[in-house]
CSV table of N, CA and C in Angstrom, one decimal:
chain,number,residue,atom,x,y,z
Z,1,MET,N,0.9,-1.2,0.0
Z,1,MET,CA,0.0,0.0,0.0
Z,1,MET,C,0.9,1.2,0.0
Z,2,ALA,N,0.4,2.3,-0.7
Z,2,ALA,CA,1.1,3.6,-0.7
Z,2,ALA,C,0.1,4.7,-0.4
Z,3,ASN,N,0.6,5.8,0.0
Z,3,ASN,CA,-0.2,7.0,0.2
Z,3,ASN,C,-0.1,7.9,-1.0
Z,4,TYR,N,-1.3,8.4,-1.3
Z,4,TYR,CA,-1.4,9.3,-2.5
Z,4,TYR,C,-2.2,10.5,-2.1
Z,5,ASN,N,-1.7,11.7,-2.4
Z,5,ASN,CA,-2.6,12.9,-2.3
Z,5,ASN,C,-3.1,13.3,-3.6
Z,6,LEU,N,-4.4,13.0,-3.7
Z,6,LEU,CA,-5.0,13.2,-5.0
Z,6,LEU,C,-5.8,14.5,-5.0
Z,7,ARG,N,-5.8,15.2,-6.2
Z,7,ARG,CA,-6.6,16.4,-6.3
Z,7,ARG,C,-7.9,15.9,-7.0
Z,8,ILE,N,-9.0,15.9,-6.3
Z,8,ILE,CA,-10.3,15.3,-6.8
Z,8,ILE,C,-11.4,16.4,-6.5
Z,9,ASN,N,-12.0,16.9,-7.6
Z,9,ASN,CA,-13.1,17.8,-7.5
Z,9,ASN,C,-12.7,19.0,-6.7
Z,10,GLY,N,-11.4,19.5,-6.9
Z,10,GLY,CA,-11.0,20.7,-6.2
Z,10,GLY,C,-10.4,20.5,-4.8
Z,11,GLU,N,-10.5,19.3,-4.4
Z,11,GLU,CA,-9.9,19.1,-3.0
Z,11,GLU,C,-8.7,18.1,-3.0
Z,12,THR,N,-7.8,18.3,-2.1
Z,12,THR,CA,-6.8,17.3,-2.0
Z,12,THR,C,-7.2,16.2,-0.9
Z,13,ILE,N,-7.1,15.0,-1.4
Z,13,ILE,CA,-7.6,13.9,-0.6
Z,13,ILE,C,-6.5,12.9,-0.5
Z,14,LYS,N,-6.3,12.3,0.7
Z,14,LYS,CA,-5.2,11.3,0.9
Z,14,LYS,C,-5.8,10.0,0.9
Z,15,VAL,N,-5.3,9.0,0.1
Z,15,VAL,CA,-5.8,7.7,0.1
Z,15,VAL,C,-4.5,6.8,0.3
Z,16,ASP,N,-4.7,5.6,0.9
Z,16,ASP,CA,-3.8,4.6,1.0
Z,16,ASP,C,-4.2,3.4,0.4
Z,17,VAL,N,-3.7,3.1,-0.9
Z,17,VAL,CA,-4.1,2.1,-1.7
Z,17,VAL,C,-2.9,1.5,-2.5
Z,18,ASP,N,-3.1,0.3,-3.1
Z,18,ASP,CA,-2.0,-0.3,-3.8
Z,18,ASP,C,-1.8,0.5,-5.1
Z,19,ASP,N,-0.5,0.6,-5.6
Z,19,ASP,CA,-0.1,1.3,-6.7
Z,19,ASP,C,-1.0,1.1,-7.9
Z,20,ASP,N,-1.4,-0.2,-8.1
Z,20,ASP,CA,-2.0,-0.6,-9.3
Z,20,ASP,C,-3.6,-0.6,-9.2
Z,21,THR,N,-4.1,0.0,-8.1
Z,21,THR,CA,-5.5,0.2,-8.0
Z,21,THR,C,-6.1,1.1,-9.0
Z,22,PRO,N,-7.1,0.7,-9.7
Z,22,PRO,CA,-7.7,1.6,-10.7
Z,22,PRO,C,-8.3,2.8,-10.0
Z,23,LEU,N,-8.2,4.0,-10.7
Z,23,LEU,CA,-8.8,5.2,-10.2
Z,23,LEU,C,-10.2,5.0,-9.9
Z,24,LEU,N,-11.0,4.2,-10.7
Z,24,LEU,CA,-12.4,4.0,-10.5
Z,24,LEU,C,-12.7,3.5,-9.1
Z,25,TRP,N,-11.9,2.5,-8.7
Z,25,TRP,CA,-12.2,1.8,-7.4
Z,25,TRP,C,-11.7,2.7,-6.2
Z,26,VAL,N,-10.7,3.6,-6.5
Z,26,VAL,CA,-10.4,4.5,-5.4
Z,26,VAL,C,-11.6,5.5,-5.2
Z,27,LEU,N,-12.1,6.0,-6.4
Z,27,LEU,CA,-13.3,6.9,-6.3
Z,27,LEU,C,-14.5,6.3,-5.6
Z,28,ARG,N,-14.8,5.0,-6.1
Z,28,ARG,CA,-16.0,4.4,-5.6
Z,28,ARG,C,-15.9,3.8,-4.2
Z,29,ASP,N,-14.8,3.0,-4.0
Z,29,ASP,CA,-14.7,2.1,-2.8
Z,29,ASP,C,-14.1,2.9,-1.7
Z,30,HIS,N,-13.1,3.8,-2.0
Z,30,HIS,CA,-12.4,4.5,-0.9
Z,30,HIS,C,-12.9,5.8,-0.6
Z,31,LEU,N,-13.5,6.5,-1.6
Z,31,LEU,CA,-14.0,7.9,-1.4
Z,31,LEU,C,-15.5,8.1,-1.4
Z,32,GLY,N,-16.2,7.0,-1.8
Z,32,GLY,CA,-17.7,7.1,-1.8
Z,32,GLY,C,-18.2,7.9,-3.0
Z,33,LEU,N,-17.4,8.2,-4.0
Z,33,LEU,CA,-17.9,9.0,-5.1
Z,33,LEU,C,-18.5,8.0,-6.1
Z,34,VAL,N,-19.7,7.5,-6.0
Z,34,VAL,CA,-20.2,6.4,-6.8
Z,34,VAL,C,-21.0,6.9,-8.0
Z,35,GLY,N,-20.9,8.2,-8.4
Z,35,GLY,CA,-21.5,8.6,-9.7
Z,35,GLY,C,-20.7,8.0,-10.9
Z,36,THR,N,-19.5,7.8,-10.7
Z,36,THR,CA,-18.7,7.2,-11.8
Z,36,THR,C,-18.9,5.7,-11.8
Z,37,LYS,N,-19.4,5.1,-12.9
Z,37,LYS,CA,-19.9,3.7,-12.9
Z,37,LYS,C,-18.8,2.7,-13.3
Z,38,TYR,N,-19.0,1.5,-12.9
Z,38,TYR,CA,-18.2,0.4,-13.4
Z,38,TYR,C,-19.1,-0.4,-14.4
Z,39,SER,N,-18.6,-0.7,-15.6
Z,39,SER,CA,-19.3,-1.5,-16.5
Z,39,SER,C,-18.4,-2.6,-17.1
Z,40,CYS,N,-17.6,-2.2,-18.1
Z,40,CYS,CA,-16.9,-3.3,-18.8
Z,40,CYS,C,-15.5,-3.6,-18.1
Z,41,GLY,N,-14.9,-2.6,-17.4
Z,41,GLY,CA,-13.6,-2.9,-16.7
Z,41,GLY,C,-12.4,-3.0,-17.8
Z,42,ILE,N,-12.6,-2.8,-19.0
Z,42,ILE,CA,-11.5,-2.8,-20.0
Z,42,ILE,C,-11.4,-1.6,-20.8
Z,43,ALA,N,-12.0,-0.5,-20.3
Z,43,ALA,CA,-11.9,0.8,-21.0
Z,43,ALA,C,-12.5,0.8,-22.4
Z,44,GLN,N,-13.7,0.3,-22.6
Z,44,GLN,CA,-14.3,0.2,-23.8
Z,44,GLN,C,-15.7,0.8,-23.9
Z,45,CYS,N,-16.3,1.0,-22.7
Z,45,CYS,CA,-17.7,1.5,-22.8
Z,45,CYS,C,-17.9,3.0,-22.4
Z,46,GLY,N,-17.0,3.5,-21.5
Z,46,GLY,CA,-17.2,4.9,-21.1
Z,46,GLY,C,-18.0,5.2,-19.9
Z,47,ALA,N,-18.5,4.2,-19.2
Z,47,ALA,CA,-19.4,4.4,-18.1
Z,47,ALA,C,-18.4,5.0,-16.9
Z,48,CYS,N,-17.1,4.8,-17.0
Z,48,CYS,CA,-16.3,5.2,-15.9
Z,48,CYS,C,-15.5,6.5,-16.3
Z,49,THR,N,-16.0,7.3,-17.2
Z,49,THR,CA,-15.4,8.5,-17.7
Z,49,THR,C,-15.3,9.6,-16.6
Z,50,VAL,N,-14.1,10.0,-16.4
Z,50,VAL,CA,-13.9,11.2,-15.6
Z,50,VAL,C,-13.0,12.2,-16.3
Z,51,HIS,N,-12.8,13.3,-15.8
Z,51,HIS,CA,-11.8,14.3,-16.4
Z,51,HIS,C,-10.5,14.2,-15.7
Z,52,ILE,N,-9.5,14.1,-16.4
Z,52,ILE,CA,-8.0,14.3,-15.8
Z,52,ILE,C,-7.5,15.5,-16.6
Z,53,ASN,N,-7.3,16.6,-15.8
Z,53,ASN,CA,-6.9,17.9,-16.3
Z,53,ASN,C,-7.8,18.3,-17.5
Z,54,GLY,N,-9.0,18.0,-17.3
Z,54,GLY,CA,-10.1,18.4,-18.3
Z,54,GLY,C,-10.2,17.5,-19.6
Z,55,GLU,N,-9.5,16.4,-19.6
Z,55,GLU,CA,-9.6,15.4,-20.6
Z,55,GLU,C,-10.5,14.3,-20.2
Z,56,ALA,N,-11.4,13.9,-21.0
Z,56,ALA,CA,-12.2,12.8,-20.8
Z,56,ALA,C,-11.3,11.5,-20.8
Z,57,THR,N,-11.4,10.8,-19.6
Z,57,THR,CA,-10.5,9.6,-19.4
Z,57,THR,C,-11.2,8.5,-18.7
Z,58,TYR,N,-11.0,7.3,-19.3
Z,58,TYR,CA,-11.6,6.1,-18.6
Z,58,TYR,C,-10.9,5.8,-17.3
Z,59,SER,N,-11.6,5.6,-16.2
Z,59,SER,CA,-11.0,5.5,-14.9
Z,59,SER,C,-10.8,4.0,-14.5
Z,60,CYS,N,-11.4,3.1,-15.3
Z,60,CYS,CA,-11.5,1.6,-14.8
Z,60,CYS,C,-10.2,0.9,-15.1
Z,61,THR,N,-9.3,1.4,-15.9
Z,61,THR,CA,-8.0,0.8,-16.1
Z,61,THR,C,-6.8,1.7,-15.7
Z,62,LEU,N,-7.1,2.9,-15.3
Z,62,LEU,CA,-6.1,3.9,-15.0
Z,62,LEU,C,-5.5,3.7,-13.5
Z,63,PRO,N,-4.3,3.2,-13.4
Z,63,PRO,CA,-3.8,3.0,-12.1
Z,63,PRO,C,-3.6,4.4,-11.3
Z,64,VAL,N,-3.9,4.4,-10.0
Z,64,VAL,CA,-3.9,5.5,-9.2
Z,64,VAL,C,-2.5,6.1,-9.2
Z,65,SER,N,-1.5,5.2,-9.4
Z,65,SER,CA,-0.1,5.6,-9.3
Z,65,SER,C,0.2,6.6,-10.5
Z,66,SER,N,-0.6,6.6,-11.5
Z,66,SER,CA,-0.3,7.4,-12.7
Z,66,SER,C,-0.9,8.8,-12.6
Z,67,ILE,N,-1.7,9.1,-11.5
Z,67,ILE,CA,-2.4,10.3,-11.4
Z,67,ILE,C,-1.4,11.5,-11.1
Z,68,GLY,N,-0.5,11.3,-10.1
Z,68,GLY,CA,0.4,12.4,-9.7
Z,68,GLY,C,-0.4,13.5,-9.2
Z,69,SER,N,-0.1,14.7,-9.7
Z,69,SER,CA,-0.6,15.9,-9.2
Z,69,SER,C,-1.8,16.4,-10.2
Z,70,ASP,N,-2.2,15.5,-11.1
Z,70,ASP,CA,-3.2,15.8,-12.0
Z,70,ASP,C,-4.5,16.1,-11.3
Z,71,GLU,N,-5.3,17.0,-11.9
Z,71,GLU,CA,-6.7,17.3,-11.4
Z,71,GLU,C,-7.7,16.3,-11.9
Z,72,VAL,N,-8.4,15.6,-11.0
Z,72,VAL,CA,-9.4,14.7,-11.3
Z,72,VAL,C,-10.8,15.3,-11.1
Z,73,THR,N,-11.7,15.3,-12.0
Z,73,THR,CA,-13.0,15.7,-11.8
Z,73,THR,C,-14.0,14.6,-12.1
Z,74,THR,N,-14.9,14.3,-11.2
Z,74,THR,CA,-15.9,13.3,-11.4
Z,74,THR,C,-17.2,14.0,-11.6
Z,75,ILE,N,-18.2,13.2,-12.0
Z,75,ILE,CA,-19.6,13.8,-12.2
Z,75,ILE,C,-20.0,14.6,-11.0
Z,76,GLU,N,-19.7,14.2,-9.8
Z,76,GLU,CA,-20.1,14.9,-8.6
Z,76,GLU,C,-19.3,16.3,-8.5
Z,77,GLY,N,-18.2,16.5,-9.2
Z,77,GLY,CA,-17.5,17.7,-9.3
Z,77,GLY,C,-17.7,18.6,-10.5
Z,78,LEU,N,-18.5,18.1,-11.4
Z,78,LEU,CA,-18.8,18.9,-12.7
Z,78,LEU,C,-19.4,20.2,-12.3
Z,79,SER,N,-20.4,20.2,-11.5
Z,79,SER,CA,-21.0,21.4,-11.0
Z,79,SER,C,-21.7,21.2,-9.7
Z,80,LYS,N,-21.6,22.0,-8.8
Z,80,LYS,CA,-22.1,21.8,-7.4
Z,80,LYS,C,-23.6,21.7,-7.4
Z,81,GLU,N,-24.3,22.5,-8.3
Z,81,GLU,CA,-25.8,22.5,-8.3
Z,81,GLU,C,-26.3,21.7,-9.4
Z,82,GLY,N,-25.6,20.9,-10.1
Z,82,GLY,CA,-26.0,20.1,-11.3
Z,82,GLY,C,-26.6,21.0,-12.4
Z,83,ASP,N,-25.9,22.2,-12.5
Z,83,ASP,CA,-26.4,23.2,-13.5
Z,83,ASP,C,-25.4,23.4,-14.6
Z,84,HIS,N,-24.4,22.5,-14.8
Z,84,HIS,CA,-23.5,22.6,-16.0
Z,84,HIS,C,-24.4,22.6,-17.2
Z,85,PRO,N,-24.0,23.3,-18.3
Z,85,PRO,CA,-24.8,23.2,-19.5
Z,85,PRO,C,-25.2,21.9,-20.1
Z,86,VAL,N,-24.3,20.9,-19.9
Z,86,VAL,CA,-24.6,19.5,-20.4
Z,86,VAL,C,-25.6,18.9,-19.5
Z,87,GLN,N,-25.5,19.1,-18.2
Z,87,GLN,CA,-26.5,18.5,-17.2
Z,87,GLN,C,-27.9,19.1,-17.5
Z,88,LYS,N,-28.0,20.5,-17.7
Z,88,LYS,CA,-29.2,21.1,-18.0
Z,88,LYS,C,-29.9,20.6,-19.3
Z,89,ALA,N,-29.0,20.5,-20.3
Z,89,ALA,CA,-29.5,19.9,-21.6
Z,89,ALA,C,-30.0,18.5,-21.4
Z,90,TRP,N,-29.3,17.7,-20.7
Z,90,TRP,CA,-29.6,16.2,-20.5
Z,90,TRP,C,-31.1,16.2,-19.9
Z,91,GLU,N,-31.3,17.1,-18.9
Z,91,GLU,CA,-32.6,17.1,-18.3
Z,91,GLU,C,-33.7,17.6,-19.3
Z,92,GLU,N,-33.4,18.7,-20.0
Z,92,GLU,CA,-34.3,19.2,-20.9
Z,92,GLU,C,-34.8,18.3,-22.0
Z,93,VAL,N,-33.8,17.5,-22.6
Z,93,VAL,CA,-34.1,16.5,-23.6
Z,93,VAL,C,-34.6,15.3,-23.0
Z,94,ASP,N,-34.5,15.1,-21.7
Z,94,ASP,CA,-34.9,13.8,-21.1
Z,94,ASP,C,-34.2,12.7,-21.7
Z,95,VAL,N,-32.9,12.7,-21.6
Z,95,VAL,CA,-32.0,11.7,-22.2
Z,95,VAL,C,-32.1,10.3,-21.6
Z,96,ALA,N,-32.0,10.3,-20.2
Z,96,ALA,CA,-31.8,9.0,-19.5
Z,96,ALA,C,-33.0,8.1,-19.6
Z,97,GLN,N,-32.7,6.8,-19.8
Z,97,GLN,CA,-33.7,5.8,-19.6
Z,97,GLN,C,-33.3,4.9,-18.4
Z,98,CYS,N,-32.4,4.1,-18.5
Z,98,CYS,CA,-32.0,3.4,-17.3
Z,98,CYS,C,-31.0,4.3,-16.5
Z,99,GLY,N,-30.3,5.1,-17.2
Z,99,GLY,CA,-29.4,6.1,-16.5
Z,99,GLY,C,-27.9,5.6,-16.2
Z,100,TYR,N,-27.7,4.4,-16.4
Z,100,TYR,CA,-26.4,3.8,-15.9
Z,100,TYR,C,-25.2,4.5,-16.6
Z,101,CYS,N,-25.3,4.8,-17.9
Z,101,CYS,CA,-24.2,5.3,-18.7
Z,101,CYS,C,-24.2,6.8,-18.6
Z,102,GLN,N,-25.1,7.4,-18.0
Z,102,GLN,CA,-25.3,8.9,-18.2
Z,102,GLN,C,-24.2,9.7,-17.6
Z,103,ALA,N,-23.6,9.3,-16.5
Z,103,ALA,CA,-22.5,10.1,-15.9
Z,103,ALA,C,-21.3,10.1,-16.9
Z,104,GLY,N,-21.0,9.0,-17.4
Z,104,GLY,CA,-19.9,8.9,-18.3
Z,104,GLY,C,-20.1,9.7,-19.6
Z,105,GLN,N,-21.4,9.6,-20.1
Z,105,GLN,CA,-21.9,10.3,-21.3
Z,105,GLN,C,-21.6,11.8,-21.1
Z,106,ILE,N,-22.1,12.3,-19.9
Z,106,ILE,CA,-22.1,13.7,-19.6
Z,106,ILE,C,-20.7,14.2,-19.5
Z,107,MET,N,-19.9,13.4,-18.8
Z,107,MET,CA,-18.4,13.8,-18.7
Z,107,MET,C,-17.7,13.9,-20.0
Z,108,ASN,N,-18.0,12.9,-20.9
Z,108,ASN,CA,-17.4,12.9,-22.2
Z,108,ASN,C,-17.8,14.2,-23.0
Z,109,ALA,N,-19.2,14.4,-22.9
Z,109,ALA,CA,-19.8,15.5,-23.7
Z,109,ALA,C,-19.2,16.9,-23.1
Z,110,ALA,N,-19.1,17.0,-21.8
Z,110,ALA,CA,-18.6,18.2,-21.2
Z,110,ALA,C,-17.1,18.5,-21.7
Z,111,ALA,N,-16.3,17.5,-21.6
Z,111,ALA,CA,-14.9,17.7,-22.1
Z,111,ALA,C,-14.9,18.0,-23.6
Z,112,PHE,N,-15.7,17.3,-24.4
Z,112,PHE,CA,-15.8,17.6,-25.8
Z,112,PHE,C,-16.2,19.0,-26.1
Z,113,LEU,N,-17.3,19.5,-25.5
Z,113,LEU,CA,-17.7,20.9,-25.7
Z,113,LEU,C,-16.7,21.9,-25.3
Z,114,LYS,N,-15.9,21.6,-24.3
Z,114,LYS,CA,-14.9,22.6,-23.8
Z,114,LYS,C,-13.8,22.8,-24.9
Z,115,LYS,N,-13.6,21.8,-25.6
Z,115,LYS,CA,-12.6,21.8,-26.8
Z,115,LYS,C,-13.3,22.3,-28.1
Z,116,ASN,N,-14.5,22.0,-28.3
Z,116,ASN,CA,-15.2,22.3,-29.5
Z,116,ASN,C,-16.6,22.9,-29.1
Z,117,PRO,N,-16.7,24.1,-28.8
Z,117,PRO,CA,-17.9,24.7,-28.4
Z,117,PRO,C,-19.0,24.9,-29.4
Z,118,LYS,N,-18.7,24.8,-30.7
Z,118,LYS,CA,-19.7,24.9,-31.8
Z,118,LYS,C,-19.6,23.7,-32.7
Z,119,PRO,N,-19.9,22.6,-32.2
Z,119,PRO,CA,-19.7,21.3,-33.1
Z,119,PRO,C,-20.8,21.1,-34.0
Z,120,THR,N,-20.5,20.4,-35.1
Z,120,THR,CA,-21.5,19.9,-36.1
Z,120,THR,C,-22.1,18.6,-35.4
Z,121,LEU,N,-23.2,18.2,-36.0
Z,121,LEU,CA,-23.9,17.0,-35.5
Z,121,LEU,C,-22.9,15.7,-35.8
Z,122,GLU,N,-22.2,15.8,-36.9
Z,122,GLU,CA,-21.2,14.7,-37.2
Z,122,GLU,C,-20.1,14.7,-36.2
Z,123,GLU,N,-19.6,15.9,-35.8
Z,123,GLU,CA,-18.5,16.0,-34.8
Z,123,GLU,C,-19.0,15.5,-33.4
Z,124,ILE,N,-20.3,15.8,-33.1
Z,124,ILE,CA,-20.9,15.3,-31.8
Z,124,ILE,C,-21.0,13.7,-31.9
Z,125,GLU,N,-21.5,13.3,-33.0
Z,125,GLU,CA,-21.6,11.8,-33.1
Z,125,GLU,C,-20.2,11.1,-33.0
Z,126,ASN,N,-19.3,11.6,-33.7
Z,126,ASN,CA,-17.9,11.1,-33.6
Z,126,ASN,C,-17.3,11.2,-32.1
Z,127,ALA,N,-17.5,12.3,-31.5
Z,127,ALA,CA,-17.0,12.4,-30.1
Z,127,ALA,C,-17.7,11.5,-29.1
Z,128,MET,N,-19.0,11.4,-29.3
Z,128,MET,CA,-19.7,10.6,-28.3
Z,128,MET,C,-19.7,9.1,-28.6
Z,129,ASN,N,-19.1,8.6,-29.7
Z,129,ASN,CA,-19.1,7.3,-30.0
Z,129,ASN,C,-18.2,6.5,-29.1
Z,130,ARG,N,-17.4,7.1,-28.3
Z,130,ARG,CA,-16.6,6.5,-27.3
Z,130,ARG,C,-17.4,5.8,-26.2
Z,131,ASN,N,-18.6,6.3,-25.9
Z,131,ASN,CA,-19.5,5.9,-24.8
Z,131,ASN,C,-20.6,5.1,-25.3
Z,132,LEU,N,-20.8,3.9,-24.7
Z,132,LEU,CA,-21.9,3.0,-25.1
Z,132,LEU,C,-23.1,3.3,-24.2
Z,133,CYS,N,-24.3,3.1,-24.9
Z,133,CYS,CA,-25.6,3.2,-24.1
Z,133,CYS,C,-26.4,2.0,-24.5
Z,134,ARG,N,-26.6,1.1,-23.5
Z,134,ARG,CA,-27.4,-0.1,-23.8
Z,134,ARG,C,-28.8,0.1,-24.1
Z,135,CYS,N,-29.4,1.3,-23.7
Z,135,CYS,CA,-30.7,1.6,-24.0
Z,135,CYS,C,-30.9,2.2,-25.4
Z,136,GLY,N,-29.8,2.6,-26.0
Z,136,GLY,CA,-29.9,3.1,-27.3
Z,136,GLY,C,-30.4,4.5,-27.4
Z,137,THR,N,-30.1,5.4,-26.4
Z,137,THR,CA,-30.6,6.8,-26.4
Z,137,THR,C,-29.7,7.7,-27.3
Z,138,TYR,N,-29.0,7.1,-28.2
Z,138,TYR,CA,-28.0,7.9,-28.9
Z,138,TYR,C,-28.6,9.2,-29.6
Z,139,HIS,N,-29.8,9.1,-30.2
Z,139,HIS,CA,-30.4,10.2,-30.8
Z,139,HIS,C,-30.7,11.4,-29.8
Z,140,LYS,N,-31.0,11.0,-28.5
Z,140,LYS,CA,-31.3,12.0,-27.5
Z,140,LYS,C,-30.0,12.6,-27.0
Z,141,ILE,N,-29.0,11.7,-26.9
Z,141,ILE,CA,-27.6,12.1,-26.4
Z,141,ILE,C,-27.1,13.2,-27.5
Z,142,ARG,N,-27.2,12.9,-28.7
Z,142,ARG,CA,-26.8,13.8,-29.8
Z,142,ARG,C,-27.5,15.2,-29.6
Z,143,GLU,N,-28.8,15.0,-29.4
Z,143,GLU,CA,-29.6,16.3,-29.3
Z,143,GLU,C,-29.3,17.1,-28.1
Z,144,ALA,N,-29.0,16.4,-27.0
Z,144,ALA,CA,-28.6,17.1,-25.8
Z,144,ALA,C,-27.3,17.8,-25.9
Z,145,VAL,N,-26.3,17.2,-26.5
Z,145,VAL,CA,-25.0,17.7,-26.7
Z,145,VAL,C,-25.2,19.0,-27.6
Z,146,ALA,N,-25.9,18.9,-28.6
Z,146,ALA,CA,-26.1,20.0,-29.5
Z,146,ALA,C,-26.8,21.2,-28.7
Z,147,LEU,N,-27.8,20.8,-27.9
Z,147,LEU,CA,-28.5,21.9,-27.1
Z,147,LEU,C,-27.5,22.5,-26.0
Z,148,ALA,N,-26.6,21.7,-25.5
Z,148,ALA,CA,-25.7,22.2,-24.5
Z,148,ALA,C,-24.7,23.2,-25.1
Z,149,ALA,N,-24.4,22.9,-26.4
Z,149,ALA,CA,-23.5,23.9,-27.1
Z,149,ALA,C,-24.1,25.2,-27.3
Z,150,LYS,N,-25.4,25.2,-27.4
Z,150,LYS,CA,-26.2,26.4,-27.5
Z,150,LYS,C,-26.4,27.2,-26.2
Z,151,ILE,N,-26.5,26.4,-25.1
Z,151,ILE,CA,-26.8,27.0,-23.8
Z,151,ILE,C,-25.6,27.8,-23.3
Z,152,LYS,N,-24.4,27.3,-23.6
Z,152,LYS,CA,-23.2,27.9,-23.0
Z,152,LYS,C,-23.3,29.4,-23.2
C-alpha cells in the first residue's frame, strides 16, 4: 500500500491504496464517489469516464499511481448545483432511460464541448461514440449535446 494525495473535485484527498488500484475503485470504494460507474472494466464502454486535467479519461484501467498531481473531476464535481450546460440539456431533452451510462456520457460531452464549443452533428456523433448506451438513447444524447453547445 502507498499513500497518495489526489486532487479530486478541487480538494486534496489522501488515500492509502496499492499502486495498481484503478482510479475508478479509489473513487467508488475508498472515497464514496459512486457517480462514476463500473461496467466493462476494460476501457471500452465509457461508463467510468472522468476528467483528468479536463480530458475525458476512462478510470477503470487507470492506475492511481499514474495520477500524480493531475486534477481529477468526477460527475459529482462537474458542477455543485447540477447546472452545468450539459446537465441542464440532459434534463431538458430527457435523455436518460436506465441512466447507468449517463454520468460517463455527460463527462465525455462536457470535455468535448470545452474543446469544440460549436460542433456539427457529425462531430458530436464522432466524439460521443466512445461511450456506449445499452438503452440506445443515442439520438437523445446527440440532441442534448447540440443543445448544451447552444446553452453555453
